[in-house]
PDB file of C-alpha atoms in Angstrom:
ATOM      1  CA  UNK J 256     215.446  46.297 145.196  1.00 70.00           C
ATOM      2  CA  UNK J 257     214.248  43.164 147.164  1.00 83.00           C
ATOM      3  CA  UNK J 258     214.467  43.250 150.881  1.00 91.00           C
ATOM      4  CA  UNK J 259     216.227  39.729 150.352  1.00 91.00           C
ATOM      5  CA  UNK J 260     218.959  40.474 148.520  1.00 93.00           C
ATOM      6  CA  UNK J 261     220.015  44.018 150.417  1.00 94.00           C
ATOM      7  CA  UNK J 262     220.182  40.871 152.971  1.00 94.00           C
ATOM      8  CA  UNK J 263     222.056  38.829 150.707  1.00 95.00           C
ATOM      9  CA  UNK J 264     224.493  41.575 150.177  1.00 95.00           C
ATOM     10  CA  UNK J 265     224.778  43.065 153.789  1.00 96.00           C
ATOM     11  CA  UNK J 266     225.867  38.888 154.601  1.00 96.00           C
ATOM     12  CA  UNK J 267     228.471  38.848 152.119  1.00 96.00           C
ATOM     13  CA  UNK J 268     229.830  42.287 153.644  1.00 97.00           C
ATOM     14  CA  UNK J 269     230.338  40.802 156.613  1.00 97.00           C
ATOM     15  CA  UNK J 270     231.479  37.303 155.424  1.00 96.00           C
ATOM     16  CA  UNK J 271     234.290  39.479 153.637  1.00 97.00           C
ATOM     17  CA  UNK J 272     234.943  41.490 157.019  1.00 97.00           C
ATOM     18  CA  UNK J 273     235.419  37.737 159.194  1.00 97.00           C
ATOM     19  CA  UNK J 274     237.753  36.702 156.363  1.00 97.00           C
ATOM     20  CA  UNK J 275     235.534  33.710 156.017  1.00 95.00           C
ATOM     21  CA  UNK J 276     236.436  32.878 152.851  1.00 95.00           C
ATOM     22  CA  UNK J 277     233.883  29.851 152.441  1.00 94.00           C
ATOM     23  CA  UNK J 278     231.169  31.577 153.500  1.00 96.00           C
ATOM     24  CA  UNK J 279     232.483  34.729 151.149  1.00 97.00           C
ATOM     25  CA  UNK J 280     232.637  31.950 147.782  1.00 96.00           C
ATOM     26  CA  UNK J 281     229.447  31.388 148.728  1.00 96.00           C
ATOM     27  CA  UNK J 282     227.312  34.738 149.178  1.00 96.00           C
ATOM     28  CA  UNK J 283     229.398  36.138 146.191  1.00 97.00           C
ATOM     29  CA  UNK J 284     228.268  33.676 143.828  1.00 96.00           C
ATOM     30  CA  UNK J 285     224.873  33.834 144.721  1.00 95.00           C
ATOM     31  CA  UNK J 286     224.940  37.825 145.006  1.00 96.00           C
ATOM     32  CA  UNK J 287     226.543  37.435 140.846  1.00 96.00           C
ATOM     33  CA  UNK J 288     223.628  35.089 140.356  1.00 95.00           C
ATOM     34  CA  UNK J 289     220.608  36.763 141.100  1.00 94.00           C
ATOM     35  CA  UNK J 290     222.249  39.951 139.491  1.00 94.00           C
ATOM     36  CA  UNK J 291     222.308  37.532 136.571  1.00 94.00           C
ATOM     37  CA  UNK J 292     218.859  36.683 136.396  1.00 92.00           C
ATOM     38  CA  UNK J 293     218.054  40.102 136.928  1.00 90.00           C
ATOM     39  CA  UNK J 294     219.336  41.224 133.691  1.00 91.00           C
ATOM     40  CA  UNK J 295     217.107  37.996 132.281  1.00 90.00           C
ATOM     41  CA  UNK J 296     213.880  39.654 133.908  1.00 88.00           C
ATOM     42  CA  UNK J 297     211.766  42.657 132.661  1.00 85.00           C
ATOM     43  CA  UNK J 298     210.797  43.838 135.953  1.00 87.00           C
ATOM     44  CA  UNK J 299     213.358  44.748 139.335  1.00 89.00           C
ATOM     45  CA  UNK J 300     214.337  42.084 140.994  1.00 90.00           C
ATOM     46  CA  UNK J 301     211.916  41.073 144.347  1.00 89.00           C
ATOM     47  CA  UNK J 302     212.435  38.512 146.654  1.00 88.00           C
ATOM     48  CA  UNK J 303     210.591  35.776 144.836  1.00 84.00           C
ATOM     49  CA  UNK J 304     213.427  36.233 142.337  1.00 87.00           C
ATOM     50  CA  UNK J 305     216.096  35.720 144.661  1.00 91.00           C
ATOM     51  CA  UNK J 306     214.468  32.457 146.073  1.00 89.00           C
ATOM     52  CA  UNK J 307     214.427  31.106 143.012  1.00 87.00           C
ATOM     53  CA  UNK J 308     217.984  31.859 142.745  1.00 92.00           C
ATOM     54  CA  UNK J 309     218.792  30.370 145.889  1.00 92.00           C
ATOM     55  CA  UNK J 310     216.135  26.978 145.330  1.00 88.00           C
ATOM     56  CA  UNK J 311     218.485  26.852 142.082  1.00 91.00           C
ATOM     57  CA  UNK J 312     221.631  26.753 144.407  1.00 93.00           C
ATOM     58  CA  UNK J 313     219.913  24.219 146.831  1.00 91.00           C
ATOM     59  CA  UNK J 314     219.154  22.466 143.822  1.00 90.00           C
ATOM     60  CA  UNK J 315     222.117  22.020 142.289  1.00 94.00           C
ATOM     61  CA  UNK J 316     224.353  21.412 145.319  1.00 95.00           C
ATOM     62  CA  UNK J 317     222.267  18.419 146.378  1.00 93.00           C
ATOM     63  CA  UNK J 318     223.049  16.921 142.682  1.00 94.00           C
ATOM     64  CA  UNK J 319     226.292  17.878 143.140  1.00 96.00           C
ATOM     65  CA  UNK J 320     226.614  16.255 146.660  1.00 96.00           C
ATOM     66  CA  UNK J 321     224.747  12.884 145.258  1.00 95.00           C
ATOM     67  CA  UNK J 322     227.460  12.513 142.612  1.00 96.00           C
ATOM     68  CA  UNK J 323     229.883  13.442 144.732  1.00 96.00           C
ATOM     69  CA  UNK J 324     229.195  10.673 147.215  1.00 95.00           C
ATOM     70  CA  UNK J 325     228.251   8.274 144.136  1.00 95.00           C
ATOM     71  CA  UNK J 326     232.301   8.597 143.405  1.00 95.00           C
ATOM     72  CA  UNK J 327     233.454   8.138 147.147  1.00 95.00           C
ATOM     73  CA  UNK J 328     234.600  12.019 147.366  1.00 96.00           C
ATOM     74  CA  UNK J 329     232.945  12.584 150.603  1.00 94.00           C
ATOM     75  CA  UNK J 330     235.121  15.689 151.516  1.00 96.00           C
ATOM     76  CA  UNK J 331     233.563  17.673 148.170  1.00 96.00           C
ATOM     77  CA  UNK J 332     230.663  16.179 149.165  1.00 95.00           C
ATOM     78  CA  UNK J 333     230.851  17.961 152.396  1.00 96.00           C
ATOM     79  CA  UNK J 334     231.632  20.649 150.850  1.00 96.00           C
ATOM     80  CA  UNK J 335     228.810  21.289 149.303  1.00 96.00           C
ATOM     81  CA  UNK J 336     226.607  20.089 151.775  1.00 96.00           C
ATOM     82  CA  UNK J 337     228.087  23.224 154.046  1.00 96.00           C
ATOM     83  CA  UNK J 338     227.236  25.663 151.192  1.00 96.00           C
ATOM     84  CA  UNK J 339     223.828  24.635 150.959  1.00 95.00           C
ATOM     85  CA  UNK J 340     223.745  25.443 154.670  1.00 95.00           C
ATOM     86  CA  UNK J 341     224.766  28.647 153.624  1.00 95.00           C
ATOM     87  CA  UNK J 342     221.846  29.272 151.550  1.00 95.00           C
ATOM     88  CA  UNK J 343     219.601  27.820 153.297  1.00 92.00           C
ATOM     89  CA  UNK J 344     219.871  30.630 155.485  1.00 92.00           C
ATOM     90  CA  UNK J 345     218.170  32.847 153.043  1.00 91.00           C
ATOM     91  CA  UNK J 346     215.364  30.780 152.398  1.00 88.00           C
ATOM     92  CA  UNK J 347     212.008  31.066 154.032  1.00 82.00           C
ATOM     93  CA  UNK J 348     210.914  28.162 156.408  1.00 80.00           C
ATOM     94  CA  UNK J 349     209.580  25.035 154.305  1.00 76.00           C
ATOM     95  CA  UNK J 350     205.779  24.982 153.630  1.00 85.00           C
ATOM     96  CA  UNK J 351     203.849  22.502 155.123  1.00 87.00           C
ATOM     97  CA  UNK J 352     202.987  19.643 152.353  1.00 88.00           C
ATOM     98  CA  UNK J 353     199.534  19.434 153.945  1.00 90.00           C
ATOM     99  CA  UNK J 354     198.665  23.002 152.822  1.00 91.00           C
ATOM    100  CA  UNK J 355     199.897  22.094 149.458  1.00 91.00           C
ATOM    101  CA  UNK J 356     197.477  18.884 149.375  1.00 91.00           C
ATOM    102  CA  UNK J 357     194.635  20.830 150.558  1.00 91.00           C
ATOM    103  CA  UNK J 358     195.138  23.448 147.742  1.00 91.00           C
ATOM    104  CA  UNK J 359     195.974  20.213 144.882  1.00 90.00           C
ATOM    105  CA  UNK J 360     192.563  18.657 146.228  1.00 89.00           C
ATOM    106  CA  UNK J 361     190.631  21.846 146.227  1.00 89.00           C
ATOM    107  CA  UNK J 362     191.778  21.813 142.154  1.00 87.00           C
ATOM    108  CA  UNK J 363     190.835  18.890 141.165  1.00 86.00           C
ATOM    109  CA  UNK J 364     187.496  19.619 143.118  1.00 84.00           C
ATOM    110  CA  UNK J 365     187.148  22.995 140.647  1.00 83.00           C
ATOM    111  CA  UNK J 366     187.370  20.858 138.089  1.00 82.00           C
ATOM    112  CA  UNK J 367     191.123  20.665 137.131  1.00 77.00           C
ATOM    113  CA  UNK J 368     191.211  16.565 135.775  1.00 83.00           C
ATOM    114  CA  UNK J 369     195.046  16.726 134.236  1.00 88.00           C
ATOM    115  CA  UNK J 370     198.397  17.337 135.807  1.00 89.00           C
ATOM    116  CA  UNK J 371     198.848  20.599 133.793  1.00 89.00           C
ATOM    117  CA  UNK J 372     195.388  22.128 134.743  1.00 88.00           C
ATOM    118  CA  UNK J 373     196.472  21.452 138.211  1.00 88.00           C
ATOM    119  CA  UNK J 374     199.958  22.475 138.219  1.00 90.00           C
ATOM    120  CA  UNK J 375     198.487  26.035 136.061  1.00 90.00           C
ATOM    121  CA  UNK J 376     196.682  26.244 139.538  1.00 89.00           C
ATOM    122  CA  UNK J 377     199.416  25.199 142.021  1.00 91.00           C
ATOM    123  CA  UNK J 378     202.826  26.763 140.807  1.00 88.00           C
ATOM    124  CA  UNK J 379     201.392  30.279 141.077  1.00 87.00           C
ATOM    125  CA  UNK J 380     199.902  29.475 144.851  1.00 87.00           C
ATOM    126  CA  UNK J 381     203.468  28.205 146.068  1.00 85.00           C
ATOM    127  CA  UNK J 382     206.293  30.055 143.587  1.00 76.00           C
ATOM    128  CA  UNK J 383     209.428  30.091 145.516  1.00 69.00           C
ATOM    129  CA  UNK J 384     207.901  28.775 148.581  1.00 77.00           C
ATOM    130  CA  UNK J 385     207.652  25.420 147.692  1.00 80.00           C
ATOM    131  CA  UNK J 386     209.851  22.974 145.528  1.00 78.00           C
ATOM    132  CA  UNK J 387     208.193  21.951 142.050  1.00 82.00           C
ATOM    133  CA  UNK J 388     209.138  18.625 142.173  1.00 85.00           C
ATOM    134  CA  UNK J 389     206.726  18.418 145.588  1.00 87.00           C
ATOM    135  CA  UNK J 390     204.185  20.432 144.128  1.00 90.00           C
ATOM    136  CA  UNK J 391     203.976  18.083 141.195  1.00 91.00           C
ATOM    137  CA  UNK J 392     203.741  14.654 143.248  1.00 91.00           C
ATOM    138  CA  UNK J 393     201.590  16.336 145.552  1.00 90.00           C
ATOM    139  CA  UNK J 394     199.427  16.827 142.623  1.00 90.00           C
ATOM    140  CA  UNK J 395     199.307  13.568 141.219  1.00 91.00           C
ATOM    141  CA  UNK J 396     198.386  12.322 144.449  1.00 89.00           C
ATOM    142  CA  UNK J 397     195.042  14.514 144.467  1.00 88.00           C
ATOM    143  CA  UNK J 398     194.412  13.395 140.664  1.00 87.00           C
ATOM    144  CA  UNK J 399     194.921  10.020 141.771  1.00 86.00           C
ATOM    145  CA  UNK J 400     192.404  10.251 144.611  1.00 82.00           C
ATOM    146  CA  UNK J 401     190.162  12.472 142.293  1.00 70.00           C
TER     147      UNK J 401
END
């Protein structure tokens, strides 16, 4: 079992214990998520798996919280906003773009001259670490420099 998720779990014991009920909704769902996805996997669940989970969460929230303020309900907004906090928690500190450039450049240098080929190479590198939609710019940006 992933060193994450004994984390996850150990949280949402104590969440439950405070009677934080937010914070509870919260951990719960994501501790009924990655359990999820663990049935959806053929191998036992590591921590990669649970911060893809959580990136999901982040994910989703922030959508959530742009459509939220989109329709003037700033308190849901909020809301979510506080759970991503939450999860954020979980999640290992941000990657530095500039190691993800270095690694996009040093593609296209090997020869990589499409977005897939480089992505093939990138995704790998930075899975769970990094956000795809980064990764993906990031690459362009190389391939545009070539």
């Amino acid at each position: 079992m992933s060193d994450l998720f004994t984390r996850l779990q150990g949280a949402l014991v104590t969440a439950r214990k405070a009677q934080d009920k937010e914070r509870t909704l919260v951990l719960s769902t994501l501790v009924a998520q990655v359990k999820d996805h663990g049935l959806k996997i053929d191998h036992p669940i590591a921590d990669a798996d649970v911060i893809e989970v959580f990136r999901k969460g982040v994910k989703s929230r922030a959508d959530s919280v742009e459509q939220f303020e989109k329709g003037g309900r700033t308190e849901l907004a909020e809301r979510e906003k506080a759970q991503t906090k939450v999860i954020e928690e979980f999640l290992p500190a941000a990657i530095d773009p500039a190691e993800i450039r270095a690694a996009a450049k040093a593609a296209v240098a090997g020869g990589a001259r499409e977005i897939g080929a480089v992505m093939k190479v990138l995704l790998p590198q930075f899975k769970g670490r990094a956000d795809g939609k980064l990764i993906n710019e990031l690459a362009r940006e190389a391939l545009q420099a070539g």
